[in-house]
Each structure stands twice: as C-alpha cells, then as structure tokens.
XYZ file of C-alpha atoms in Angstrom:
759
model
C -21.842 20.793 -14.391
C -18.764 21.017 -17.271
C -15.198 21.391 -15.830
C -14.626 25.213 -17.305
C -18.028 25.807 -15.222
C -16.191 24.789 -12.540
C -13.014 26.184 -12.905
C -14.849 29.552 -13.458
C -17.300 29.133 -9.811
C -13.511 27.837 -8.635
C -12.025 30.817 -9.282
C -14.840 33.422 -8.705
C -14.933 31.737 -4.975
C -11.083 32.108 -4.412
C -11.573 35.814 -5.956
C -14.278 36.809 -3.209
C -12.417 34.934 -0.447
C -9.261 36.757 -0.617
C -9.945 39.964 -2.358
C -9.285 41.556 1.107
C -5.678 39.922 1.355
C -4.519 41.474 -1.553
C -3.684 45.261 -0.043
C -0.032 46.101 0.264
C 1.365 42.530 0.374
C 4.989 41.562 0.764
C 5.309 37.944 -0.663
C 8.169 35.414 0.509
C 9.145 32.730 -0.906
C 11.535 29.909 -0.266
C 12.466 26.190 -0.209
C 12.687 23.385 2.906
C 15.306 21.174 2.531
C 17.112 18.584 4.401
C 20.599 19.513 5.731
C 21.657 16.316 5.599
C 21.312 15.086 1.687
C 20.041 18.649 0.437
C 16.410 16.825 -0.879
C 13.353 19.033 -0.668
C 10.947 18.338 2.288
C 7.648 18.243 1.567
C 3.977 18.872 3.914
C 6.791 20.501 5.859
C 4.838 23.578 7.603
C 5.942 27.350 7.676
C 4.826 29.613 10.599
C 5.295 33.827 10.484
C 3.140 36.268 12.305
C -0.535 34.505 12.652
C 0.114 33.091 8.945
C 0.709 29.785 7.989
C 1.186 27.567 4.843
C 2.861 24.194 3.638
C 6.068 23.740 1.502
C 4.648 21.706 -2.218
C 6.677 17.892 -3.400
C 9.843 20.231 -4.071
C 9.734 21.803 -0.998
C 8.390 25.421 -1.786
C 6.864 27.882 -0.363
C 5.021 30.952 -0.706
C 3.800 33.334 2.015
C 1.995 37.081 2.271
C 3.434 39.722 4.341
C 2.126 42.780 5.687
C 5.315 44.164 6.474
C 8.956 43.712 4.610
C 10.639 41.581 7.330
C 9.646 38.797 9.758
C 10.357 35.698 11.392
C 9.311 32.882 10.160
C 9.540 28.885 11.968
C 9.243 25.956 9.934
C 8.373 22.458 11.631
C 8.071 19.026 9.795
C 8.100 15.816 12.110
C 10.962 13.861 12.589
C 13.269 17.714 11.918
C 14.279 19.689 14.559
C 12.162 23.033 14.308
C 13.857 25.945 13.079
C 13.208 30.107 13.106
C 14.729 32.282 10.132
C 14.408 36.182 10.199
C 14.301 36.977 6.932
C 14.390 41.181 6.575
C 13.809 41.238 2.848
C 10.919 39.881 0.745
C 10.893 39.047 -2.728
C 14.185 36.942 -2.753
C 14.211 33.469 -2.336
C 15.419 31.638 0.787
C 16.840 28.098 1.367
C 16.172 26.925 4.992
C 17.676 23.440 5.557
C 16.653 21.252 8.754
C 18.298 19.012 10.547
C 17.317 15.523 11.809
C 15.814 15.557 15.039
C 14.038 13.762 17.814
C 10.245 12.921 17.629
C 7.724 14.531 19.904
C 4.501 15.011 19.718
C 4.293 18.197 21.708
C 5.441 19.809 18.560
C 3.044 18.416 16.091
C 0.209 20.706 15.092
C -3.057 19.663 13.236
C -2.408 21.530 9.267
C -4.747 22.561 7.031
C -1.290 22.741 3.916
C -1.486 18.621 3.502
C -4.186 18.751 1.358
C -6.656 15.835 1.258
C -4.309 13.480 2.903
C -5.559 13.272 6.243
C -3.036 10.630 7.130
C 0.523 12.329 6.690
C 0.978 12.825 10.533
C 0.192 9.213 10.842
C 2.675 7.680 8.247
C 5.175 9.828 9.407
C 4.977 9.276 12.633
C 4.884 5.183 11.932
C 7.874 4.948 9.564
C 9.774 7.161 11.877
C 9.935 5.058 15.185
C 9.335 1.235 13.814
C 11.759 -0.743 12.627
C 11.285 -2.038 9.093
C 13.263 -4.762 7.402
C 11.028 -6.440 4.893
C 7.875 -5.250 2.361
C 5.064 -7.208 4.629
C 6.566 -4.812 7.615
C 5.953 -1.547 5.413
C 2.296 -3.181 3.887
C 1.687 -3.029 7.923
C 2.500 0.245 8.952
C -0.815 1.050 7.570
C -3.523 1.417 10.096
C -6.497 -1.690 9.249
C -4.276 -3.056 6.775
C -3.880 -6.829 7.616
C -1.952 -9.349 4.950
C -1.552 -13.372 4.481
C 0.494 -16.056 2.936
C -0.986 -19.042 1.843
C 1.349 -20.188 -0.809
C 4.292 -19.707 0.437
C 6.570 -16.329 0.918
C 6.859 -15.927 -2.610
C 3.830 -14.886 -3.894
C 2.042 -11.517 -3.169
C 0.391 -10.881 -0.347
C -3.473 -11.820 0.275
C -4.754 -7.992 1.732
C -7.329 -7.096 3.720
C -8.676 -3.742 4.382
C -11.958 -2.026 5.133
C -14.342 -4.908 5.011
C -12.662 -6.111 1.961
C -10.651 -9.394 1.519
C -9.198 -7.727 -1.378
C -7.218 -10.974 -2.747
C -4.091 -9.969 -3.887
C -4.273 -6.533 -4.837
C -8.102 -6.319 -6.520
C -9.423 -3.559 -4.363
C -5.789 -1.783 -3.395
C -4.488 0.803 -5.952
C -0.233 -0.368 -4.762
C 2.464 1.882 -6.224
C 6.042 2.700 -6.087
C 7.520 6.121 -7.511
C 4.222 6.364 -9.357
C 4.789 2.990 -11.203
C 1.755 0.687 -10.453
C 2.295 -2.533 -8.653
C -1.312 -4.591 -9.536
C -0.596 -5.997 -12.580
C -3.950 -6.112 -15.094
C -5.331 -9.758 -16.226
C -2.929 -11.057 -13.888
C -3.407 -15.198 -14.346
C -3.842 -15.692 -10.649
C -5.603 -12.756 -9.942
C -7.026 -9.379 -11.358
C -4.739 -6.376 -9.459
C -2.219 -9.030 -8.461
C 0.237 -6.289 -6.248
C 3.437 -8.732 -5.105
C 5.768 -5.720 -3.869
C 8.680 -8.204 -3.195
C 11.026 -6.079 -5.437
C 11.305 -2.707 -3.131
C 13.506 -3.074 -0.614
C 12.746 -1.071 2.955
C 16.175 0.440 3.325
C 15.693 2.387 0.300
C 11.921 3.801 1.486
C 12.076 7.411 1.997
C 8.415 7.832 2.799
C 5.207 6.407 2.156
C 1.291 7.745 1.546
C -1.689 5.618 1.658
C -5.620 7.157 1.676
C -8.807 5.456 2.349
C -11.860 5.091 -0.063
C -12.248 6.122 -3.684
C -11.528 10.387 -3.264
C -8.257 10.831 -5.120
C -7.800 12.213 -8.526
C -4.531 10.829 -9.368
C -6.041 7.384 -8.128
C -7.249 5.188 -10.728
C -7.884 1.907 -11.080
C -8.215 -0.885 -8.229
C -8.203 2.515 -5.754
C -11.746 1.450 -3.666
C -10.530 0.399 -0.769
C -7.874 2.844 -1.177
C -4.343 3.576 -2.206
C -0.807 2.888 -1.070
C 2.246 4.388 -2.596
C 6.037 4.383 -1.312
C 8.924 6.759 -2.445
C 12.249 5.562 -2.422
C 14.972 7.709 -1.809
C 16.693 10.200 -3.912
C 20.032 10.391 -1.589
C 21.973 8.466 0.775
C 22.420 10.339 4.284
C 24.681 7.413 5.224
C 25.312 3.445 3.252
C 24.827 0.415 5.383
C 25.468 -3.470 5.270
C 23.109 -5.805 6.900
C 23.145 -9.024 7.814
C 20.723 -11.189 9.327
C 20.160 -14.442 10.510
C 17.356 -16.833 12.631
C 15.647 -19.569 13.343
C 14.144 -22.152 10.398
C 17.659 -21.594 8.863
C 16.605 -18.074 7.557
C 19.279 -15.268 6.431
C 19.016 -11.918 4.660
C 21.755 -9.831 3.913
C 21.405 -6.399 2.737
C 23.620 -3.416 1.249
C 23.092 0.209 0.280
C 26.088 1.747 -1.025
C 26.477 5.525 -1.643
C 28.190 5.369 -4.847
C 29.466 9.611 -5.432
C 31.887 12.131 -3.834
C 30.644 14.330 -1.589
C 31.668 17.220 -4.384
C 29.266 15.843 -6.856
C 26.662 15.923 -4.203
C 27.504 19.775 -3.757
C 26.733 19.821 -7.330
C 22.664 18.004 -7.715
C 24.110 14.560 -8.376
C 23.188 11.508 -5.969
C 23.484 7.655 -7.136
C 23.742 4.923 -4.846
C 23.478 0.819 -5.344
C 21.061 -1.252 -2.846
C 21.024 -5.631 -2.876
C 19.037 -7.767 -0.765
C 19.235 -11.490 -1.043
C 16.720 -13.572 1.104
C 16.666 -17.387 2.209
C 14.230 -19.414 4.916
C 13.085 -23.108 5.009
C 10.016 -21.787 6.902
C 8.795 -23.704 9.846
C 6.911 -26.263 7.623
C 7.709 -29.733 7.454
C 8.387 -29.547 3.819
C 11.300 -27.413 3.498
C 10.073 -24.089 1.346
C 13.663 -23.264 0.070
C 12.193 -19.737 -0.546
C 14.957 -17.673 -2.259
C 14.697 -13.964 -3.340
C 17.296 -11.503 -4.687
C 16.527 -8.101 -5.116
C 19.020 -5.131 -7.083
C 18.188 -1.675 -7.143
C 20.242 1.291 -8.197
C 19.151 4.798 -8.361
C 20.140 8.132 -10.265
C 19.182 11.926 -9.280
C 20.442 15.173 -11.033
C 19.965 18.706 -10.486
C 19.372 19.691 -13.803
C 20.204 23.750 -13.309
C 17.649 25.489 -10.745
C 14.602 24.223 -12.013
C 14.421 20.777 -12.946
C 15.442 17.645 -11.459
C 15.913 14.453 -13.300
C 15.893 10.657 -11.453
C 16.710 7.231 -13.178
C 16.432 3.916 -11.244
C 15.948 0.499 -12.364
C 15.665 -3.018 -10.175
C 15.579 -6.260 -10.843
C 13.686 -8.846 -8.848
C 13.487 -12.835 -8.402
C 12.102 -15.783 -6.381
C 11.510 -19.477 -6.042
C 10.345 -21.245 -3.268
C 7.843 -24.590 -2.574
C 5.105 -23.951 -0.855
C 3.341 -26.682 1.586
C -0.263 -24.788 0.301
C -3.665 -24.873 2.830
C -4.547 -27.938 4.106
C -8.378 -28.794 5.679
C -9.220 -28.645 8.860
C -9.898 -32.424 8.993
C -6.767 -33.108 7.543
C -4.860 -32.063 11.083
C -8.308 -32.638 13.714
C -10.895 -35.530 12.942
C -13.990 -34.284 14.268
C -13.902 -30.786 12.652
C -17.054 -29.023 10.872
C -17.870 -29.691 7.225
C -20.891 -28.859 5.110
C -23.430 -31.075 3.340
C -25.207 -31.126 -0.055
C -28.032 -29.203 1.782
C -25.838 -26.461 3.595
C -26.248 -28.433 7.197
C -23.365 -28.256 9.262
C -22.100 -31.597 9.846
C -19.233 -33.639 12.406
C -16.612 -35.167 10.159
C -13.849 -38.188 11.431
C -10.948 -39.744 9.150
C -9.819 -43.236 9.412
C -6.260 -41.701 8.453
C -3.774 -40.242 11.273
C -3.842 -36.669 11.192
C -0.637 -34.386 9.652
C 0.848 -31.788 11.381
C -0.096 -28.253 11.093
C 2.917 -27.043 9.429
C 2.786 -30.844 6.843
C 2.164 -30.932 3.247
C -0.346 -32.895 1.443
C 0.790 -31.788 -2.779
C 4.246 -31.849 -2.505
C 4.716 -31.013 -5.727
C 3.273 -27.312 -5.555
C 6.222 -24.814 -6.220
C 6.663 -21.128 -7.570
C 9.061 -18.740 -9.275
C 8.534 -15.180 -10.160
C 10.955 -12.064 -11.826
C 9.812 -8.684 -12.308
C 12.642 -6.192 -13.506
C 11.775 -2.616 -13.585
C 12.808 0.854 -15.207
C 11.677 4.731 -14.406
C 12.629 7.721 -15.779
C 11.016 10.990 -14.199
C 11.852 14.412 -14.779
C 10.520 17.170 -12.733
C 10.442 21.211 -13.368
C 9.819 24.022 -11.472
C 8.126 26.295 -14.594
C 7.864 29.844 -13.975
C 4.858 31.824 -12.550
C 4.121 29.085 -10.333
C 3.862 26.028 -12.978
C 5.679 23.054 -12.258
C 5.430 20.137 -14.462
C 6.670 16.378 -14.175
C 6.688 13.668 -16.918
C 7.423 9.846 -15.843
C 8.510 7.225 -17.936
C 8.366 3.316 -17.060
C 9.157 0.080 -17.784
C 8.179 -3.589 -16.372
C 9.547 -7.132 -17.709
C 7.640 -9.268 -15.383
C 7.238 -13.183 -15.646
C 5.502 -15.715 -13.227
C 5.268 -19.690 -12.646
C 2.932 -21.312 -9.778
C 2.410 -25.259 -9.061
C -0.677 -25.132 -7.014
C -2.938 -27.957 -5.473
C -5.796 -26.499 -3.527
C -8.614 -29.028 -3.926
C -6.340 -32.692 -3.963
C -8.160 -35.313 -5.222
C -12.270 -33.095 -5.514
C -11.839 -33.127 -9.790
C -9.467 -35.686 -10.431
C -9.960 -38.930 -8.095
C -6.926 -40.700 -10.643
C -4.238 -37.742 -11.122
C -5.084 -35.196 -8.830
C -6.076 -31.660 -8.880
C -2.217 -29.976 -9.181
C -2.506 -26.332 -11.422
C -0.159 -24.493 -13.382
C 0.026 -21.350 -14.114
C 2.466 -19.076 -16.248
C 2.598 -16.316 -17.571
C 5.439 -13.457 -19.234
C 4.100 -10.043 -19.857
C 5.934 -6.398 -20.956
C 4.523 -3.326 -19.819
C 5.219 0.100 -20.966
C 3.762 3.744 -18.965
C 3.406 7.675 -18.698
C 2.657 9.588 -16.735
C 2.198 13.540 -16.904
C 1.101 16.203 -14.351
C 0.919 19.845 -15.205
C 0.546 22.052 -11.818
C -0.676 25.897 -11.025
C -0.328 27.634 -7.732
C -2.234 30.561 -7.703
C -1.167 33.090 -5.395
C -3.252 36.255 -3.873
C -2.766 36.561 -0.158
C -2.360 33.591 1.543
C -4.907 31.586 0.248
C -3.484 29.459 -2.698
C -5.304 27.917 -5.710
C -3.759 24.356 -6.802
C -4.711 23.393 -10.538
C -3.918 20.357 -11.834
C -3.926 18.516 -15.336
C -3.151 15.069 -15.419
C -2.748 12.215 -17.736
C -1.364 9.081 -18.407
C -1.502 5.324 -20.760
C -0.318 1.905 -19.515
C -0.079 -0.869 -22.203
C 0.435 -4.224 -20.801
C 1.183 -6.995 -23.278
C 0.995 -10.980 -21.567
C 1.868 -13.303 -24.187
C 0.798 -17.196 -23.971
C -1.070 -16.895 -20.515
C -1.587 -20.613 -19.374
C -3.832 -21.864 -16.999
C -3.881 -25.523 -16.905
C -4.881 -28.913 -14.992
C -1.165 -31.028 -15.196
C 0.165 -34.269 -13.819
C 2.510 -34.073 -10.673
C 4.908 -35.577 -13.706
C 4.228 -32.485 -15.792
C 1.457 -33.582 -18.622
C -1.181 -31.191 -19.264
C -4.145 -33.042 -18.786
C -6.761 -29.706 -19.662
C -6.418 -26.220 -20.602
C -7.959 -24.122 -18.139
C -7.741 -20.929 -20.136
C -4.607 -19.689 -22.536
C -3.747 -17.255 -25.179
C -2.088 -13.523 -25.482
C -3.820 -10.657 -23.797
C -3.467 -6.976 -24.793
C -4.798 -4.458 -22.132
C -4.109 -0.473 -22.624
C -5.072 2.131 -19.899
C -5.509 5.835 -20.974
C -6.266 8.420 -18.128
C -7.093 12.006 -17.964
C -7.744 13.933 -14.666
C -8.229 17.352 -13.845
C -8.107 18.558 -9.918
C -8.788 21.990 -7.846
C -7.750 22.381 -4.603
C -8.359 25.947 -2.747
C -6.760 26.769 0.762
C -7.867 30.032 2.072
C -7.589 30.347 6.345
C -8.999 27.844 7.951
C -10.608 26.046 4.516
C -9.467 23.488 2.103
C -11.568 22.828 -0.821
C -10.666 19.604 -3.531
C -13.034 18.500 -6.485
C -11.860 16.399 -9.090
C -13.004 14.517 -12.172
C -10.662 11.815 -14.159
C -11.874 9.299 -16.779
C -10.481 6.460 -17.520
C -10.791 4.467 -21.076
C -9.763 1.216 -20.992
C -9.132 -1.716 -24.305
C -9.092 -4.634 -23.726
C -8.305 -7.428 -26.602
C -8.032 -11.539 -25.825
C -8.018 -14.154 -28.614
C -7.791 -11.433 -31.226
C -11.364 -10.039 -29.870
C -11.378 -6.656 -28.051
C -13.643 -4.377 -25.853
C -13.340 -0.868 -25.242
C -14.728 0.853 -22.101
C -14.853 4.457 -20.096
C -15.606 5.309 -16.789
C -15.947 8.650 -15.179
C -14.760 9.228 -11.576
C -15.571 12.529 -9.494
C -14.321 13.380 -6.505
C -14.767 16.056 -3.944
C -13.397 16.868 -0.130
C -14.145 19.489 1.909
C -11.819 20.096 5.096
C -12.208 22.629 7.982
C -9.107 23.353 10.282
C -10.902 25.115 13.054
C -7.290 25.705 15.337
C -3.999 23.604 15.692
C -5.648 21.384 17.543
C -8.628 19.995 15.675
C -9.339 19.153 12.180
C -12.490 18.161 10.249
C -12.552 16.539 7.196
C -15.259 15.284 4.086
C -14.795 13.292 1.357
C -16.747 11.625 -1.132
C -16.526 10.402 -4.833
C -16.173 8.050 -7.092
C -13.860 4.906 -8.288
C -13.738 1.618 -9.685
C -12.014 -1.880 -10.246
C -11.090 -3.128 -13.691
C -12.484 -6.922 -14.624
C -9.770 -9.570 -16.785
C -9.703 -9.138 -20.214
C -10.754 -12.652 -20.460
C -13.964 -12.269 -18.198
C -14.713 -9.137 -20.224
C -14.439 -10.873 -23.923
C -16.131 -13.918 -22.366
C -19.302 -11.747 -21.373
C -20.169 -14.215 -18.579
C -21.835 -12.098 -16.214
C -19.414 -9.646 -15.140
C -19.338 -5.766 -15.631
C -16.367 -4.285 -17.029
C -15.390 -1.409 -14.972
C -17.544 -1.346 -12.019
C -17.882 1.544 -9.649
C -17.384 1.922 -6.528
C -19.125 5.262 -4.600
C -17.903 6.166 -0.969
C -17.880 8.714 1.592
C -15.857 9.344 4.854
C -16.525 11.845 7.777
C -13.599 12.464 10.015
C -11.371 14.409 12.398
C -7.882 14.537 13.690
C -7.768 15.433 16.733
C -4.826 17.152 19.668
C -7.199 17.193 22.379
C -4.223 17.005 24.692
C -0.001 18.446 23.500
C 0.848 14.391 23.142
C -1.940 12.601 22.045
C -2.904 12.720 18.089
C -6.633 11.549 17.213
C -7.608 10.315 13.686
C -11.235 8.985 13.381
C -13.526 8.420 10.407
C -17.137 6.756 9.723
C -17.459 5.570 6.159
C -19.436 3.709 3.847
C -18.746 2.524 0.129
C -20.890 0.568 -2.485
C -19.963 -1.220 -4.995
C -21.740 -1.998 -8.273
C -20.386 -5.507 -8.493
C -17.849 -7.908 -5.952
C -15.201 -9.815 -7.787
C -14.988 -13.533 -6.457
C -12.157 -15.910 -7.519
C -12.824 -19.491 -7.961
C -10.316 -22.472 -7.842
C -10.604 -22.783 -11.499
C -9.209 -19.565 -12.112
C -12.162 -18.028 -13.328
C -14.319 -14.649 -11.898
C -17.465 -14.963 -10.859
C -20.447 -12.302 -10.049
C -20.335 -11.724 -6.826
C -23.309 -9.593 -6.817
C -23.656 -5.553 -4.965
C -21.728 -5.092 -2.026
C -22.095 -2.367 0.676
C -19.750 -1.242 3.399
C -20.547 0.671 6.598
C -17.392 1.187 9.529
C -15.720 3.264 11.984
C -12.032 3.892 11.943
C -9.849 4.870 14.712
C -6.392 5.376 15.370
C -4.525 7.296 17.984
C -0.888 7.802 19.161
C -0.004 8.905 22.511
C 3.767 9.950 23.932
C 3.894 8.917 27.410
C 7.435 10.042 28.033
C 10.016 11.511 25.969
C 11.193 8.060 24.796
C 7.879 6.145 24.421
C 5.482 6.334 22.588
C 1.729 3.977 22.282
C 0.052 3.507 18.828
C -3.456 2.038 18.699
C -5.859 1.243 16.011
C -9.426 -0.019 15.866
C -11.223 -1.049 12.468
C -15.160 -1.812 12.721
C -16.443 -2.916 9.221
C -20.292 -4.498 8.505
C -19.522 -6.291 5.344
C -22.584 -7.180 2.851
C -24.364 -8.922 -0.231
C -26.607 -6.559 -1.125
C -30.218 -8.643 -2.285
C -29.483 -11.275 -0.587
C -31.626 -12.180 2.223
C -30.542 -11.853 5.703
C -28.426 -14.592 7.093
C -26.904 -15.740 3.483
C -25.666 -11.655 2.613
C -21.776 -12.256 4.436
C -19.138 -11.819 2.502
C -16.650 -14.524 3.256
C -13.240 -13.491 4.988
C -13.955 -9.779 5.027
C -12.386 -8.923 8.095
C -15.133 -7.577 10.773
C -12.966 -6.281 13.804
C -9.248 -5.689 13.253
C -7.206 -3.923 16.036
C -3.269 -3.295 16.413
C -1.194 -1.578 18.555
C 1.863 -1.680 20.963
C 4.691 0.386 22.277
C 7.887 2.126 21.487
C 10.557 3.183 22.776
C 13.603 5.500 21.276
C 16.299 6.105 23.647
C 18.565 8.826 23.373
C 21.645 6.423 24.121
C 20.922 4.613 20.765
C 18.942 1.658 22.596
C 15.178 1.650 20.448
C 12.436 -0.596 19.494
C 9.303 -1.384 20.270
C 6.318 -4.596 21.638
C 2.999 -4.611 19.241
C 0.161 -6.686 18.595
C -1.855 -7.592 15.499
C -5.756 -9.180 16.391
C -7.869 -10.097 13.973
C -11.408 -11.247 14.797
C -13.168 -14.738 13.924
C -15.248 -13.607 10.502
C -17.634 -16.004 7.822
C -15.995 -18.443 5.953
C -18.917 -18.562 3.746
C -21.968 -16.066 2.765
C -24.540 -18.194 4.805
C -21.293 -17.933 8.353
C -21.920 -21.807 8.874
C -17.733 -21.535 7.977
C -16.108 -20.069 10.465
C -12.360 -18.145 10.052
C -10.459 -18.092 12.995
C -9.610 -14.771 14.151
C -6.331 -14.797 15.943
C -3.810 -12.577 18.593
C -0.109 -12.059 17.644
C 2.290 -10.270 19.491
C 6.166 -9.050 18.117
C 9.152 -7.920 19.530
C 11.562 -5.863 18.216
C 14.828 -4.272 19.600
C 17.943 -2.139 18.117
C 20.949 -1.437 19.246
C 22.123 1.888 17.537
C 25.530 3.941 17.715
C 27.302 6.065 14.572
C 28.903 3.040 12.965
C 27.059 0.201 13.724
C 23.090 -1.115 14.802
C 22.396 -4.449 16.691
C 18.857 -5.856 16.723
C 17.067 -8.465 17.682
C 13.437 -9.279 16.470
C 10.995 -11.414 17.078
C 7.651 -12.892 15.469
C 5.135 -14.127 17.835
C 6.685 -13.808 21.038
C 4.030 -16.362 23.270
C 3.947 -18.776 20.315
C 0.547 -18.499 20.097
C -1.049 -20.812 17.819
C -2.799 -19.178 14.923
C -3.807 -19.392 11.136
C -2.420 -16.757 8.938
C -5.003 -17.980 6.043
C -8.588 -19.743 5.561
C -10.634 -19.996 2.830
C -13.392 -22.579 2.342
C -12.970 -25.536 -0.061
C -14.430 -28.348 -1.941
C -11.527 -31.275 -1.233
C -11.204 -34.505 -1.696
C -8.115 -36.421 0.001
C -6.632 -39.636 -1.277
C -8.523 -42.043 1.142
C -11.711 -40.014 1.139
C -15.049 -41.282 -1.058
C -16.285 -38.051 -1.728
C -15.480 -34.351 -1.939
C -15.886 -32.290 1.322
C -16.797 -27.997 1.772
C -14.721 -27.513 4.451
C -12.035 -24.578 6.118
C -8.634 -24.845 4.779
C -6.069 -22.968 6.259
C -2.208 -22.038 6.369
C -0.652 -22.050 9.878
C 0.779 -18.745 10.688
C 4.579 -18.770 11.655
C 5.177 -19.989 15.584
C 7.971 -18.039 17.868
C 10.442 -17.099 15.274
C 13.300 -14.619 16.607
C 15.945 -13.667 14.066
C 19.386 -11.312 14.582
C 20.571 -8.796 12.972
C 24.017 -6.563 12.341
C 24.240 -3.340 10.608
C 27.259 -1.039 9.611
C 27.301 2.218 8.643
C 29.607 4.120 6.507
C-alpha cells in the first residue's frame, strides 16, 4: 500500500467514524499555558460534558460541544486542576494553570497522548526525584542502566531491553531535537555523550522503547530518549555542592530579562556548571568539566515563536580503567584455549580494587552546539517547525585494556583522536483536521545531517607518545537524509497511528563512497476503555547504521541492519492511587554489532530478544510515593547452538524502585535501589558478569529563597562492579595472555552536600 492509498483509507475511516458527530456542533478553541512562565503546556487534558481532548505541543486544543456554553475542567500532572466556564463558542480562550502538588488520584488514563505510552511515568518521575547530573537524567528511564569503565568523562555504557548498547549504538538520544549520537565515532558507533546537558535546564523528557516512532531514525532499535530544555525560568538559582573524594560542583542558572520583556513574549537565560572530582581511585582522576548554556526565545506575533540556544562543554580526566579479576584476587576463573574454565593464581601481590595498572591512560573531550528553531501556527490548523543545528566536537583518549597481551615490550596503550563538524536540519509540517470530537493529525517530516570527521586516528603508541602502528586513520564524510509521513486518528476510545520513513545514507572514507537507503514502516493502535485502563499494540521496523570504515571495508558487516519489533501493553489504574504500565515485547535484529579491542566492529550475527516490562507508581499518602520497575529479557544469538548463543553483558533481569517523600514544610527526598542480575560474560556463559544491588539516598529542605540537600550514593557501602567485560589480558609478570573478566569497581559510600539560592 503506497502513501496515497494509506491517506485515502485513513480519511475514509475518519469520515465514517465521525460523520454522525457533525450535526449542530459548537467549536471551542483554546490554549493552556503555565501561569508562572506563560509557556504552553503540552499533553494537558481538557474535559467537558463527557467529551475530552488533549493539548498539542503549542498548548492548543479544540473541542466540539452540542451547546454554546460549557464548563471545562483542565488537568495536567504537577499543576492545579482548573474549571473554566465558557459562554460563547468560536472565541479562543487562554487557560493558565498554576503549579500544584502531585496527586495520583487526579491522574487519568488519557487517550490523547499519541503513541507515547510512557508520558505519565516520565512526568511523575521527573517531578518527584531530585536530579543534579546527566547520569541522574538517564536513570529516570525505567529499565535503563548506565556504567562508566574509563572514568567519568566518557559517554556512559548503556544497558536497556536486553541490549548492551555500548555507548549508544541501539538508543537514539537527542536534546531539543538535536542528535547526541555520533556516527562513525572513533570509540564506538552511535557514541552518545550527554555530559554537555546541564540538568537544571531540563524542562521535560520523553522516551520510547522499541522501533515504533516515525520521527526517530538511526539507532532507535531498543528505543529513544529525548530531553527538552526550558524556554523560560520561573526563578534563577546558584548552587554549590561538595562531597567525598574531593568532589565539587558549582551551578548557576540566571534569568536575563525583565518582567516587561517576558510580558511581550521574550525570555532569555544563561546557565553554567563546573565539576571536579578525584573519584574513589588510588590514582586521582582529576576529573574536570565545564558547561555553559544560553537560550533566547521570542514570540513573533501571535503565531510564530523563535528559539535560539548555544552551549559549550569541555572535560578532561585520568581514568584508572579496567583491571582483570586475577590482579585483585588470586584463584579467579579464566578460560583456556579449549574453552574450559580454569583456576588462576598469580605470584605478584594483588592490587587494591580501586588501583590502576596503566597510569598513562587519559581523556579529553569538547562539544559546542548552536540551535535555531522557528515554530509557526499557520492558518486552518496547520503548524510548521524548522530547525537548524551545528556541532563542533573533539575527542582524545589514551586507553589500555589488554596491557601487554599484544606487545610484550611497549605495552598495548592505544590513542584515539577525532575532530568533527556536524550540520543538520529538521523540518516538520503538521495538519490537524477536526470533525466533531475526532481528530486526524497528518505530519510530513524531512531532515538532513552532515558529519565531517577530520583525521580520526586509532594508533598503538608507547608511554612516551611514540606512534607504533596505525590501526585506522583517514577523513570521513557521512550524510543522512530522511523523510517521513505519519497519520494519527483519534476518535472516541480509539487511537490509530500509521507511518513510514525513508533514510538515505552516504558514506565516504579514503575517497571511496557507498550509498544505502532503508524504508521503515510503523503502526500503533491504542484503545482506552475508560479513565482507568488503556491497551496498546505497537509494531515497526527500525535500524542502526554501521561505521563508515566498516561499510567501505566490506568485512562482512551489513550497512543498515534492520530491527523488527512488537509491543503489547497496557496502562492501568486499578485503584485511584496506583498507576501501572506493563508490556510484553519482541525484537529481532538482522545484525548485532560487536566491538573489538583494536577499534573495529566485527559481525555479530542475527539476534532476537523478548521480555516483559513492568512499572508501578503508588501514592501511599499525600506526601509519600512508591515506585517499582522490573524488566526481564531473554537475549539470544540466532543460528548458534544452545549454550553458545548468549549475548555477552546483555541484561536479563533488572529492577529499580524506591520511596519518595514530599512534605508541605519543604522537606523532600527519597531512598532508591538499583539491581542488576548477573549475566553472561561471553557467548558460552563460561564467564560471568557479576550482578549488584546499590541503594541511594537524597534529602532536601526547600524554602522560597534557598534549598539545602544531602545525597548519598551506595548508602550501605556495598562492594560492586559498575562494569565488567571479557578481555584477553597479560600482566607484566605473566608469560602468556589470559582470557578473563576485567572490571571497573563501583563507587563506595559517597556523600555530598548541596546548598542553592533562588532569586
């Protein structure tokens, strides 16, 4: 079925379902905004006389009523509900909502959230949990775990839905619509370093699991994660933090314009952040990070909004890196040449878990971004978005994970370096058609992204910096163009969404080019039986692209291996103070990417994953909230014998949960846990990545002019490994390489105090 036929079928269905509602209707239009910032509120629910609708991204809504007057009730999580009496249809009304307490009793299962089945979860968690790092922001996603294994400056290792997604290979990450993932990155395809984002500037975030979202392209196989920064501030703040391991953080978010300017539709603010820590390691990490961000928005007339933002980020650190198990504890397990488990002992004295083997490792990275976006409400319910973005990026890393396994004399220290410029455009044209209280939203999107990577180098080097061998080098040019169409019909209790996108990629490396295109259809259907329960089915195709060096090298890797998935789930409020989300899911991947120690990508074969996701949010009292997430997955290689088909490091059972409290006297906080079950360390499961259970605590006391807080990571000082991986390593005193698990220890008990001032 082509797009024209799909459009005709959707319009016919729309007409049949809603023709009976077109008699003697009176149209009420309006916009819902935040009373403090005057910014539009998306996904607010509007109810009147048994009918309901939701607000768009620009805060607009439209509802048809049988009479010329009505009383509307407006709800949105985190705001005070408001009743508005309207006595005349046809006139556009602006409804301002004031911030309020959070009550699960007032949360309704809404049919108006499109394909975003997780909106209520994300809105609840962001409002309840204190966040002061980009790591905290990522951990808000149920079932998403992160880890560091080369110091705090690198992009996090991401684990989600049965994926060891490396640094972003299978999770599409963006901020304000700008991609964070780096294609053909010297340290891993899809490398997504989110450290440039200052958490105090984040307004909302949304996520989706699986390849079901038409506006999400490359890397959206396990899912996507998007953050939106604030357009306006309700207050300025200065924050100071200090803690164990010589840790220090200073943050400022300052409003730049007067109240008069805000009344005319102008907002501007600037934010800065400085971080420093030595970490818990014997070798001081000397981790430094500086962030600067600014944003300006202006209302151009009634129907146009201009947004301009810019940011810069720089970081440097000295990582202790991964260390083999045998370097810490004698008698650990390794694998011999026949694949059998053997016991080891070493002659040298074991080192401390927080020790280091190669002190020459180090890292540096910078990223500068600029974004311009124009949002326009056109006539006849058309809307248009145009966005341009630019990024300049640098990355340097000295890393040694094998020590003397490859070079007994000089060691295995590697040097990775790249500089890139990234240019991009996102365009989106949408039309909302109304017939009665049914809505058809038609969207056409186009985009283009150009990456120019100058001289990415992967070398073997000595500790004195002498180059020994070039593993990979040469300029890369990569272009990604896309277009998509999306149709969403909302009528009564049903929401039907269908769409498709085409992605066209051009790779160039060493003056050799290759082109490849892929078409990805998507289909989502949702049935909201009542305000307590909603069922949904999602199905679609996605993909993750390969590194340009692998594409041009043609070494058995596919260029754009596809992912096919399906979710069957529900959102349910069985009782007023309990909200549940659950889904069973399946995902097939044409080719897994496996990263080797020499910086290349090896063919990983076809894989399948199936699992169960479960999330619960329960309000025990007006001031006390409980949350629980349980995620089960069975990831396997296809075509391999049982017992040799495990996916190394892929999570199989994870859980997070806790209690959050929020008193009217300003005391708030919570205690939470993270649990990762043990998982295969290699394809035969003869090596094991250990599980862990870590508990964190946060307490804040907030008043109108200040806030004092305490955060504790690893409250009970558990001994845990943040990251583990199979490595073939050789220590200086050993005569041959050993295949064994290496690990990076998790943070021990770590307390940090914070004081913030508001003005």
